[in-house]
Tab-separated table of C-alpha atoms and ligand atoms in Angstrom:
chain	number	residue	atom	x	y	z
A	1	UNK	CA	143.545	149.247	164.198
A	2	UNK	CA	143.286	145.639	165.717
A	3	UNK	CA	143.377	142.555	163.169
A	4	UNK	CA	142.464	138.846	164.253
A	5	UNK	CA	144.571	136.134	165.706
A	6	UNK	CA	144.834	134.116	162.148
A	7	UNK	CA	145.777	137.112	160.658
A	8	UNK	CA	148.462	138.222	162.865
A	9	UNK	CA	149.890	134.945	162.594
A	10	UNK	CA	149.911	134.988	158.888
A	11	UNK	CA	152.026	138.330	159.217
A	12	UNK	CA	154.075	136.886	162.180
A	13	UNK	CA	154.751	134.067	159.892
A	14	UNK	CA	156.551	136.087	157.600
A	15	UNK	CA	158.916	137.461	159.964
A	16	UNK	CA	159.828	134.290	161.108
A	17	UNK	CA	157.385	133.597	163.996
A	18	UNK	CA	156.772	129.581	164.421
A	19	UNK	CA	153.039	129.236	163.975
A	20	UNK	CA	150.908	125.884	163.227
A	21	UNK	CA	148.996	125.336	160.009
A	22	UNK	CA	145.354	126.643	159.682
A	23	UNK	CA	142.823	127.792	157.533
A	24	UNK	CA	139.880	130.070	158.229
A	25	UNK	CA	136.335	129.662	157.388
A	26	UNK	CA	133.528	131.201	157.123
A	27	UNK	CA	130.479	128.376	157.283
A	28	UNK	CA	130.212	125.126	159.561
A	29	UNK	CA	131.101	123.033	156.490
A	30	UNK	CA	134.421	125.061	155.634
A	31	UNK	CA	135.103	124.334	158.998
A	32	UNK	CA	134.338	120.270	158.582
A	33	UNK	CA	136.458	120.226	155.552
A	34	UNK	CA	139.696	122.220	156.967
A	35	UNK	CA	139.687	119.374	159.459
A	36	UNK	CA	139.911	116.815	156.678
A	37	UNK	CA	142.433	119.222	154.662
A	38	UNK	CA	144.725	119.351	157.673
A	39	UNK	CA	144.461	115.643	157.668
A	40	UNK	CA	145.850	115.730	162.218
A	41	UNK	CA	144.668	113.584	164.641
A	42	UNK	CA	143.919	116.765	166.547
A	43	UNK	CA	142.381	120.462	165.608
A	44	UNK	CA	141.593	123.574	167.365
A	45	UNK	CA	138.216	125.335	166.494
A	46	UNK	CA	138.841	129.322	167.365
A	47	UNK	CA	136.203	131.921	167.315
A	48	UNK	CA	138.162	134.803	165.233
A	49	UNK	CA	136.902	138.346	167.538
A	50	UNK	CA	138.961	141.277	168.105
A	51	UNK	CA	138.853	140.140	172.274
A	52	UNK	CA	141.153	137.906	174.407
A	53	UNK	CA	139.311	135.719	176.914
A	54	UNK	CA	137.835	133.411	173.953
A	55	UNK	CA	139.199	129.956	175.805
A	56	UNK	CA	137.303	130.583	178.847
A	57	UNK	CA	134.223	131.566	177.441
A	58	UNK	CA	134.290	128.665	175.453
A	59	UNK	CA	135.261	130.128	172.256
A	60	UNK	CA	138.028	127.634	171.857
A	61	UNK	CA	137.597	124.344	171.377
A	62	UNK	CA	139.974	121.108	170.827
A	63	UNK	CA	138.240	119.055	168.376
A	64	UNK	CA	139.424	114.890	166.813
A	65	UNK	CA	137.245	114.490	163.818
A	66	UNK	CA	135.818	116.469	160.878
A	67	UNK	CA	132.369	115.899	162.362
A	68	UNK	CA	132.806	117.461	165.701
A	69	UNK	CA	134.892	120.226	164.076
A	70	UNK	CA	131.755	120.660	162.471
A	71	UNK	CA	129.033	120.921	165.243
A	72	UNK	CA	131.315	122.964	167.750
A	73	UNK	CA	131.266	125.580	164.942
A	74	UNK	CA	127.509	125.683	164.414
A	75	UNK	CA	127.504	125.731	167.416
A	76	UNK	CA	130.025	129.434	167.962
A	77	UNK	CA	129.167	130.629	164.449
A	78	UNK	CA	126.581	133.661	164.075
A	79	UNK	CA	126.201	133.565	167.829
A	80	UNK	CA	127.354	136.719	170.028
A	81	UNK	CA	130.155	135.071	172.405
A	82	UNK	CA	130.688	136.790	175.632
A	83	UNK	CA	134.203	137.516	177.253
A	84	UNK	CA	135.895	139.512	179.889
A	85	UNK	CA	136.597	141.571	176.935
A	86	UNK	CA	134.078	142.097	175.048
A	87	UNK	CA	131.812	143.794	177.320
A	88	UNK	CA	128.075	141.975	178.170
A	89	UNK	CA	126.537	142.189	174.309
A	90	UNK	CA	129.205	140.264	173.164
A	91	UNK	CA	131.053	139.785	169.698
A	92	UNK	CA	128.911	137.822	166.925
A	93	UNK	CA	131.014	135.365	165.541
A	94	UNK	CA	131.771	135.404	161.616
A	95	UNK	CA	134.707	133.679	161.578
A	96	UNK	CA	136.302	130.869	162.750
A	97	UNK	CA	140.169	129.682	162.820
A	98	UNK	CA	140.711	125.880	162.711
A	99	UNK	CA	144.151	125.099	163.422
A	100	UNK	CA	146.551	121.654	164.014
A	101	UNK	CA	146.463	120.842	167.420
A	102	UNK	CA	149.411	121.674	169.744
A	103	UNK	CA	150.453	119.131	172.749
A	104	UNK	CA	151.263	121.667	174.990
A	105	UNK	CA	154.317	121.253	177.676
A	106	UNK	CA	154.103	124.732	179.249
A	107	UNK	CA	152.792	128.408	178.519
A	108	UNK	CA	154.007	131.405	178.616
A	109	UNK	CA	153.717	134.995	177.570
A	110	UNK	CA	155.481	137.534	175.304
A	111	UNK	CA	154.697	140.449	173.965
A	112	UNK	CA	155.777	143.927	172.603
A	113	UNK	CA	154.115	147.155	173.518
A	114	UNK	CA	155.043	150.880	172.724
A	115	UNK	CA	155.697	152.077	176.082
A	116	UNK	CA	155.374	155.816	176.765
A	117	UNK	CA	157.206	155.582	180.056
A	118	UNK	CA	159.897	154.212	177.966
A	119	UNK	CA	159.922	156.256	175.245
A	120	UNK	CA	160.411	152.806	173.165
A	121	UNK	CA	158.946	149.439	172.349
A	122	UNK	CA	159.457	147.033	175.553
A	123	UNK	CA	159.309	143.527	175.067
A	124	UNK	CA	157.540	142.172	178.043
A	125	UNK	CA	158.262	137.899	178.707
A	126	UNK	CA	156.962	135.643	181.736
A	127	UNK	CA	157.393	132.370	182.245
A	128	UNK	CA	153.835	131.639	183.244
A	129	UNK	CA	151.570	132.540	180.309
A	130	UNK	CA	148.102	131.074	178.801
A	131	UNK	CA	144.994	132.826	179.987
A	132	UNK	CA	145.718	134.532	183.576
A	133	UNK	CA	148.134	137.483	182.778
A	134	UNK	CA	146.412	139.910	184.344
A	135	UNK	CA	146.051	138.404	187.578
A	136	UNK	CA	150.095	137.450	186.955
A	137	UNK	CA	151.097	141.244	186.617
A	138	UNK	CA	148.691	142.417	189.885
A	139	UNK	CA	149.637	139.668	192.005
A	140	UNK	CA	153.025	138.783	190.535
A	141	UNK	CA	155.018	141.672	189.004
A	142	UNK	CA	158.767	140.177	189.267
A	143	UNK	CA	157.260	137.500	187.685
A	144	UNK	CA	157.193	139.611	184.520
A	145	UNK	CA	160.439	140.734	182.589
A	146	UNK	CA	160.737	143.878	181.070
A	147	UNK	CA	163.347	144.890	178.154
A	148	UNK	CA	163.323	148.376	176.444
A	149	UNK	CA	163.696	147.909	172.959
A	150	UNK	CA	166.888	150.408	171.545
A	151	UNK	CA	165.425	153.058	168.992
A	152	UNK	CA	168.071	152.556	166.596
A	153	UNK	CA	169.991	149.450	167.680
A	154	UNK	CA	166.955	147.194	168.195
A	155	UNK	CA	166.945	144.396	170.647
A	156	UNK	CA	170.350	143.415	171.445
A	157	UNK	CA	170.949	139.986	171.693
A	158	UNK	CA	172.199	140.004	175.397
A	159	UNK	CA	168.419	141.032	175.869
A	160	UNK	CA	167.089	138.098	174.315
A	161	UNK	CA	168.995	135.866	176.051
A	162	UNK	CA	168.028	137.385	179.479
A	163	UNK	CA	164.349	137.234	177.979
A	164	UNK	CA	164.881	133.465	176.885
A	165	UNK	CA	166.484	132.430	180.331
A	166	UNK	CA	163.698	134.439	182.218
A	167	UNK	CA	161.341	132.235	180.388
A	168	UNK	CA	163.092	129.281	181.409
A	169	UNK	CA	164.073	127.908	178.109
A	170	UNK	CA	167.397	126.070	177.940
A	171	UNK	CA	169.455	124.753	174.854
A	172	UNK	CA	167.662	124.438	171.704
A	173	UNK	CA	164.676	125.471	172.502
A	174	UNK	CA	166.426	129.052	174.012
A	175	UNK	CA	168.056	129.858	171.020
A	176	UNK	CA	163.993	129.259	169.034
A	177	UNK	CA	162.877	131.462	171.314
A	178	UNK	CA	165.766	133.976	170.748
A	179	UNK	CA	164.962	133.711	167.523
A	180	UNK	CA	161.238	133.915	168.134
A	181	UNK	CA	161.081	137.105	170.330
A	182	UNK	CA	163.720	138.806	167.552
A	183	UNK	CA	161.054	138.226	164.727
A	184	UNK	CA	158.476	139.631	166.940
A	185	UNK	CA	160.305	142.563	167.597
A	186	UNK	CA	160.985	142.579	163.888
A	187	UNK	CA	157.484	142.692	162.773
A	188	UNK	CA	156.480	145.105	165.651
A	189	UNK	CA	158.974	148.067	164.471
A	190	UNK	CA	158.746	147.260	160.622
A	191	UNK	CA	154.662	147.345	160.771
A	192	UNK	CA	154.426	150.030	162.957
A	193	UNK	CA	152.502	148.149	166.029
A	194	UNK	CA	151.376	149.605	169.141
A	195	UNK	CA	151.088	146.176	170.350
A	196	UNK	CA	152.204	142.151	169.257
A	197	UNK	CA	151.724	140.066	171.995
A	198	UNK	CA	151.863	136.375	171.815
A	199	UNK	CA	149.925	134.587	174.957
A	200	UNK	CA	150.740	131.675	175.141
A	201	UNK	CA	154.219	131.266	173.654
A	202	UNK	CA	154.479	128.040	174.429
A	203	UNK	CA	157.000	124.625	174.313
A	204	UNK	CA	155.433	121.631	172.382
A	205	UNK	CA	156.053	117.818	174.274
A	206	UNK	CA	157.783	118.006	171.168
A	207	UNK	CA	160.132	120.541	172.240
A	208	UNK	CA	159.055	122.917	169.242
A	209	UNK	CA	158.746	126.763	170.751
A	210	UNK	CA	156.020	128.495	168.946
A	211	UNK	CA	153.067	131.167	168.881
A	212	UNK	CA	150.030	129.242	170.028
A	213	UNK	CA	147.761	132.647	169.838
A	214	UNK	CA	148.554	136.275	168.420
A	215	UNK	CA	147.063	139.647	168.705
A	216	UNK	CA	148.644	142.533	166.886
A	217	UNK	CA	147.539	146.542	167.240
A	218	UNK	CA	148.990	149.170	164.802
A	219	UNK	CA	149.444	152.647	165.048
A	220	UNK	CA	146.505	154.534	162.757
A	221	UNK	CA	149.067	156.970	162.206
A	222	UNK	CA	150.903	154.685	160.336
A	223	UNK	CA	148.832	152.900	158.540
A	224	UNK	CA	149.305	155.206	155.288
A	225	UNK	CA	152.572	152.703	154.362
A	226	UNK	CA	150.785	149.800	155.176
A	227	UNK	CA	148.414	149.051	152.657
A	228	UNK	CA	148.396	145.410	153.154
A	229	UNK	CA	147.458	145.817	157.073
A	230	UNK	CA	144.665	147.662	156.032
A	231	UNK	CA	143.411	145.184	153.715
A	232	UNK	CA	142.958	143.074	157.177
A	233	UNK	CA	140.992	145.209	158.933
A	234	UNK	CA	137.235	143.711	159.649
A	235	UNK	CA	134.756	146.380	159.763
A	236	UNK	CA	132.311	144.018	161.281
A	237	UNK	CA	134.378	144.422	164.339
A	238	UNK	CA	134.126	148.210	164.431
A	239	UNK	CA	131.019	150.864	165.794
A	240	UNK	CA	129.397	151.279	162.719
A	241	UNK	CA	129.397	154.854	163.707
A	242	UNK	CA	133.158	154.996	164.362
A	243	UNK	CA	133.573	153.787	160.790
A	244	UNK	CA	131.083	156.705	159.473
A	245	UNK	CA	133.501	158.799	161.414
A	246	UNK	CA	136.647	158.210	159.731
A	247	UNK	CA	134.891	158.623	156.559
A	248	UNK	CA	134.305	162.410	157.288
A	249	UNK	CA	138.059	161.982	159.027
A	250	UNK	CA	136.532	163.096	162.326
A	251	UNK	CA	138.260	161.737	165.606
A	252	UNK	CA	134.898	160.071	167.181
A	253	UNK	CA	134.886	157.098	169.866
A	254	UNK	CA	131.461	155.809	171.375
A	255	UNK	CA	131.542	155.802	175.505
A	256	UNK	CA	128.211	154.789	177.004
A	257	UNK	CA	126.680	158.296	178.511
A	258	UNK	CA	123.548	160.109	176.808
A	259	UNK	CA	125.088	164.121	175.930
A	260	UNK	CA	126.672	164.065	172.631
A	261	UNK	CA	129.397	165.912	172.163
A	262	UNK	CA	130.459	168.317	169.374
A	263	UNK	CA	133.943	169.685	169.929
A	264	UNK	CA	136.991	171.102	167.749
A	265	UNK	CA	140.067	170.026	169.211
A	266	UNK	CA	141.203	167.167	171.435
A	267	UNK	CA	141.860	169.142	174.877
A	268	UNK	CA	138.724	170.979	174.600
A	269	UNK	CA	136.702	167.882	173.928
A	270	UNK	CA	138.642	165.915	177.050
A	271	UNK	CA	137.682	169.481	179.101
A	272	UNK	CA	134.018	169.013	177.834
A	273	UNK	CA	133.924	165.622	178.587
A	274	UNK	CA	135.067	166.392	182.068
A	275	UNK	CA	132.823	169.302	182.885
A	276	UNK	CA	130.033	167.828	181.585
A	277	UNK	CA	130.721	164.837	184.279
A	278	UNK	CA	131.581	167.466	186.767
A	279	UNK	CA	127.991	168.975	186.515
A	280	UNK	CA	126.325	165.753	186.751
A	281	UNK	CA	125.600	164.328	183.037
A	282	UNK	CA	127.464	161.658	181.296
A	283	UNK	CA	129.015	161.971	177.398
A	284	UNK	CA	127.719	159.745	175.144
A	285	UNK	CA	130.791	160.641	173.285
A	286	UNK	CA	134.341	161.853	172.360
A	287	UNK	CA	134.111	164.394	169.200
A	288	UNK	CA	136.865	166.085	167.875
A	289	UNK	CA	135.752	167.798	164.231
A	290	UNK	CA	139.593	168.585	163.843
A	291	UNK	CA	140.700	172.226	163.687
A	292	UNK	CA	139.467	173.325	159.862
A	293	UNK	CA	136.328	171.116	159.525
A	294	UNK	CA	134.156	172.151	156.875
A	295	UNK	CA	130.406	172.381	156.525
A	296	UNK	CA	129.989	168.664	155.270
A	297	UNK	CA	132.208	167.162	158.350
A	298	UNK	CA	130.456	169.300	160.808
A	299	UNK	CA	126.784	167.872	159.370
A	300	UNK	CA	127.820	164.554	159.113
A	301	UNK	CA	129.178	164.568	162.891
A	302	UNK	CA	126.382	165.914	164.259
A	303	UNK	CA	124.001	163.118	162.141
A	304	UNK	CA	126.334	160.540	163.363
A	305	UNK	CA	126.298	161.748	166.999
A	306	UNK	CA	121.784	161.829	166.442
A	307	UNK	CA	122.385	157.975	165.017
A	308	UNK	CA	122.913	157.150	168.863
A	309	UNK	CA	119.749	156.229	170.259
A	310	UNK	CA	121.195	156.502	173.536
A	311	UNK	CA	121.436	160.451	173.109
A	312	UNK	CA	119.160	162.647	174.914
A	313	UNK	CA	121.006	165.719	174.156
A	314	UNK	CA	123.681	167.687	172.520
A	315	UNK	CA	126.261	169.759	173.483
A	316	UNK	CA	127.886	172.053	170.789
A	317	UNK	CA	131.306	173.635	172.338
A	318	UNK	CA	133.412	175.517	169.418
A	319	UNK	CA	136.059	177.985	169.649
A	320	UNK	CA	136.305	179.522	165.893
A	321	UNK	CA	140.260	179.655	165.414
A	322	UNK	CA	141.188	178.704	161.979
A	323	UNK	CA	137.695	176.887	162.513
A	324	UNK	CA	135.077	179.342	161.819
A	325	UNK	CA	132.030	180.080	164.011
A	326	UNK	CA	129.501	180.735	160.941
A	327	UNK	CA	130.392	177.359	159.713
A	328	UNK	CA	129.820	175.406	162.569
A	329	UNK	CA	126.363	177.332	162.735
A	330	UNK	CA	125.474	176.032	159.190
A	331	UNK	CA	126.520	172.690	159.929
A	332	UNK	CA	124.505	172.174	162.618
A	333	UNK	CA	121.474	174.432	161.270
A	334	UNK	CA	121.340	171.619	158.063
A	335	UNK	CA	122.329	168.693	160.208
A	336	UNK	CA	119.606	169.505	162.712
A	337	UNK	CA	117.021	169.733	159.919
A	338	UNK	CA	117.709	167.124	157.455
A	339	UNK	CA	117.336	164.420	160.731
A	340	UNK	CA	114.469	166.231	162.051
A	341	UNK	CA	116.415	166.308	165.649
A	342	UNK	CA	114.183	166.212	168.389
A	343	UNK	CA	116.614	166.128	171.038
A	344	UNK	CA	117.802	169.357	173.176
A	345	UNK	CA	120.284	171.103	172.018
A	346	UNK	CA	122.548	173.598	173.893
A	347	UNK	CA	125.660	175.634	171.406
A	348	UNK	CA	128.592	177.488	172.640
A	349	UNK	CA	129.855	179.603	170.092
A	350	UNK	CA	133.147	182.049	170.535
A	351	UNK	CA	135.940	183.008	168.380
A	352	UNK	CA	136.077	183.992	164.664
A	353	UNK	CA	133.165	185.224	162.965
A	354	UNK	CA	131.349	184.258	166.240
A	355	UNK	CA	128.346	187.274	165.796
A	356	UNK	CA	127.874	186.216	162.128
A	357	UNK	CA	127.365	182.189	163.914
A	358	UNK	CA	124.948	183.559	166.961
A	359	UNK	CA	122.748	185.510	164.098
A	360	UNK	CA	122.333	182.337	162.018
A	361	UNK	CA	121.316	180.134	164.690
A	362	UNK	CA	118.968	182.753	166.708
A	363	UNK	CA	117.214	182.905	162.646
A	364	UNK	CA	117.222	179.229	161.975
A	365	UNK	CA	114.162	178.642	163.866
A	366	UNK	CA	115.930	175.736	165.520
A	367	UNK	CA	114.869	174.972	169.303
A	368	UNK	CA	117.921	175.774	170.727
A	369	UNK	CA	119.926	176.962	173.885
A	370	UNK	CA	122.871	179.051	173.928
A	371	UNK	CA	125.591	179.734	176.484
A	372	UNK	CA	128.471	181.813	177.217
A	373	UNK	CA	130.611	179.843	179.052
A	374	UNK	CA	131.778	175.968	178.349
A	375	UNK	CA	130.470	176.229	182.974
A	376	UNK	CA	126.728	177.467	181.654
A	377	UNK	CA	126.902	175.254	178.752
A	378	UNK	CA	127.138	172.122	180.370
A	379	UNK	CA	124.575	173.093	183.340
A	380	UNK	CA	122.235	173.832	180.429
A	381	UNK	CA	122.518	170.684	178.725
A	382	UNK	CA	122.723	168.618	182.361
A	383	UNK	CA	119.229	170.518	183.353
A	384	UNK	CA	117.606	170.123	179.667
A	385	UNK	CA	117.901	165.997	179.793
A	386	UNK	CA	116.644	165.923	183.197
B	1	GDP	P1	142.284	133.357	174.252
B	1	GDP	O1	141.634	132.676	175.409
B	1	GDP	O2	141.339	134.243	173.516
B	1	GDP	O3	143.527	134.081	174.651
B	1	GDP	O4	142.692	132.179	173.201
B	1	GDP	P2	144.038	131.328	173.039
B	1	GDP	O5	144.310	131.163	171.604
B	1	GDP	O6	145.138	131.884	173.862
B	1	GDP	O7	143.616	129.903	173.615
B	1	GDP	C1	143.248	129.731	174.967
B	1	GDP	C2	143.819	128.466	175.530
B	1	GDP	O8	143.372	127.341	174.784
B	1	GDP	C3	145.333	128.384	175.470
B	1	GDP	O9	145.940	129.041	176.546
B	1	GDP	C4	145.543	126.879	175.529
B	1	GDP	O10	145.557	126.435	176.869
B	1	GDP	C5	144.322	126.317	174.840
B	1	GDP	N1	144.715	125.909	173.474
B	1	GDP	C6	144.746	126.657	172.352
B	1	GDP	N2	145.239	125.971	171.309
B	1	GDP	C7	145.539	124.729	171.781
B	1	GDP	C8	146.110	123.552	171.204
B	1	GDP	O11	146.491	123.495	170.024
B	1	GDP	N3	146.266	122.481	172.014
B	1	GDP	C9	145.890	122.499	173.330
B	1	GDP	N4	146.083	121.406	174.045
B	1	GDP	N5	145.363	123.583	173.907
B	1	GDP	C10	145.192	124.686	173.157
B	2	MN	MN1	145.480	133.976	174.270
């Protein structure tokens, strides 16, 4: 789950992170008057999406008076803005962050990421930060320190101090940013992140050290303790059909291709997925109904998989283990007729109670396909879309 920037900072904050004041608003006028409430010479205007990239697509905007705080957010506000993250439909903004401006000496970047190759959280620092990582960590790796974070012992502070030196910092301002990158790691391992990653991190011509923008992931597994985080998340920001998903407690991500995909289990959905693409067709998504899915998850799946206009077919691959065959078949037998589907339809059936889930689809009257093999069931499916 992925929270926005004021948020994050407003946990950050907690932990000790350095932030500057803000509010967020909702309407052009909140916006006008949090200018006037912050009572600064200087604001920022942010557009609050769950994507990076907002400065250069103009998303962010330094503003001097409650008046052209105003305008720049009519201006964002219930408008889709486009960035190298958001893909080309853009994110429609709903929200918008308007913070006390910073006078900025220097960026740079820090952040915290679960690392598999490390088997731990690695704090990850460069001294050049603000809006090019990427291009930093293709062009420029050594440019880019790396620090597993201990398990048990946490970040030691010889790490911080190589961390704070890599950055360049010197004096007081290395032992705030000692202090900063320790609260980060703080409220990465205490909140259960995948990701907090603070870019830029950056040294004020004041010579404050603070979090000038924040993005935080967290681990859906973990999310059970966290009641607050949850409380943050924006469904606005979601597929609306991801969301019907995790009603039903399916595991169900959107990708772009037309053959949806109805699979138990996450290998056998990836080998779907891949034999589908071997035989020529593209998924239109990743569904895994989970190992025991009952009737009511397997007919809501395959409604939400028919809710995508870009499908022009479905592929049903089940192997009945604890998972039984005659189920899926009555799922799919009510799901099909409730939404009058119209689209092709090819089922693999094998496993338990498989005859019993063959009979009840070759009676249901449904125009149907079956196969044998997961090989025949994809050519079918391929050919039928053509
Ligand atoms: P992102 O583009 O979505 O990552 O948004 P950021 O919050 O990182 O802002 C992008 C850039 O805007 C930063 O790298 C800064 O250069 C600039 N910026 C943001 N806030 C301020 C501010 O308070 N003062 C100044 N001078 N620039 C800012
Ligand atoms: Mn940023």
């Amino acid at each position: 789950m992925n929270i926005h920037e004021y948020q994050a900072k407003q946990l950050l904050a907690k932990f000790g992170v350095p932030i500057s004041k803000g509010i967020a608003c909702k309407t052009a006028d909140e916006v006008g008057r949090a200018f006037t409430d912050l009572s600064v010479p200087m604001a920022v205007v942010k557009v609050q999406i769950h994507a990076g990239g907002r400065g250069k697509a103009g998303g962010v905007k330094l503003v001097r008076s409650a008046d052209e705080a105003k305008k720049v957010a009519q201006g964002l506000l219930g408008k889709a803005l486009v960035t190298h993250q958001t893909g080309p439909e853009g994110r429609v903004v709903k929200t918008i962050y308007v913070e006390t401006g910073s006078d900025i000496e220097r960026e740079m970047y820090l952040a915290v990421v679960m690392d598999r190759g490390s088997q731990a959280p690695v704090v990850i620092a460069a001294a050049e930060g603000g809006m090019d990582i990427e291009e930093l960590a293709a062009h420029k790796p050594h440019a880019i320190a790396r620090h597993r974070v201990h398990p048990v012992k946490g970040l030691q502070a010889f790490q911080a101090r190589a961390l704070t030196k890599h950055l360049g910092l010197k004096g007081d301002q290395a032992k705030a940013g000692a202090k900063l990158i320790a609260a980060l790691v703080d409220a990465f391992m205490e909140l259960d992140c995948s990701l907090a990653e603070i870019n830029p991190m950056i040294v004020t011509k004041q010579g404050e050290v603070k979090a000038l923008d924040a993005k935080m992931s967290f681990d859906d597994n973990a999310l059970f303790r966290h009641k607050d985080v949850v409380e943050l998340r924006d469904l606005n920001e979601e597929d609306p059909k991801e969301i019907e998903a995790k009603k039903f407690d399916l595991n169900y991500i959107a990708l772009t291709g037309n053959i949806g995909c109805m699979v138990n289990g996450a290998g056998l959905a990836m080998a779907t997925m891949d034999v589908i693409q071997l035989k020529g067709g593209m998924p239109a998504n990743f569904l895994d109904v989970g190992g025991g899915a009952n009737k009511t998850q397997v007919t809501n799946a395959f409604k939400i998989l028919l809710s995508d206009k870009n499908v022009k077919g479905i592929l049903v691959n089940i192997f009945g283990g604890i998972m039984k065959c005659d189920t899926i078949a009555e799922g799919v037998i009510a799901a099909a007729k409730e939404t009058k589907m119209s689209v092709p339809l090819v089922v693999r059936l094998e496993g338990t109670n498989v005859e019993l889930g063959r009979k009840l689809l070759q009676e249901s009257g449904l125009n149907l396909q079956t196969a044998a093999s997961l090989d025949e069931a994809a050519e079918k499916i391929v050919e039928a879309i053509r």
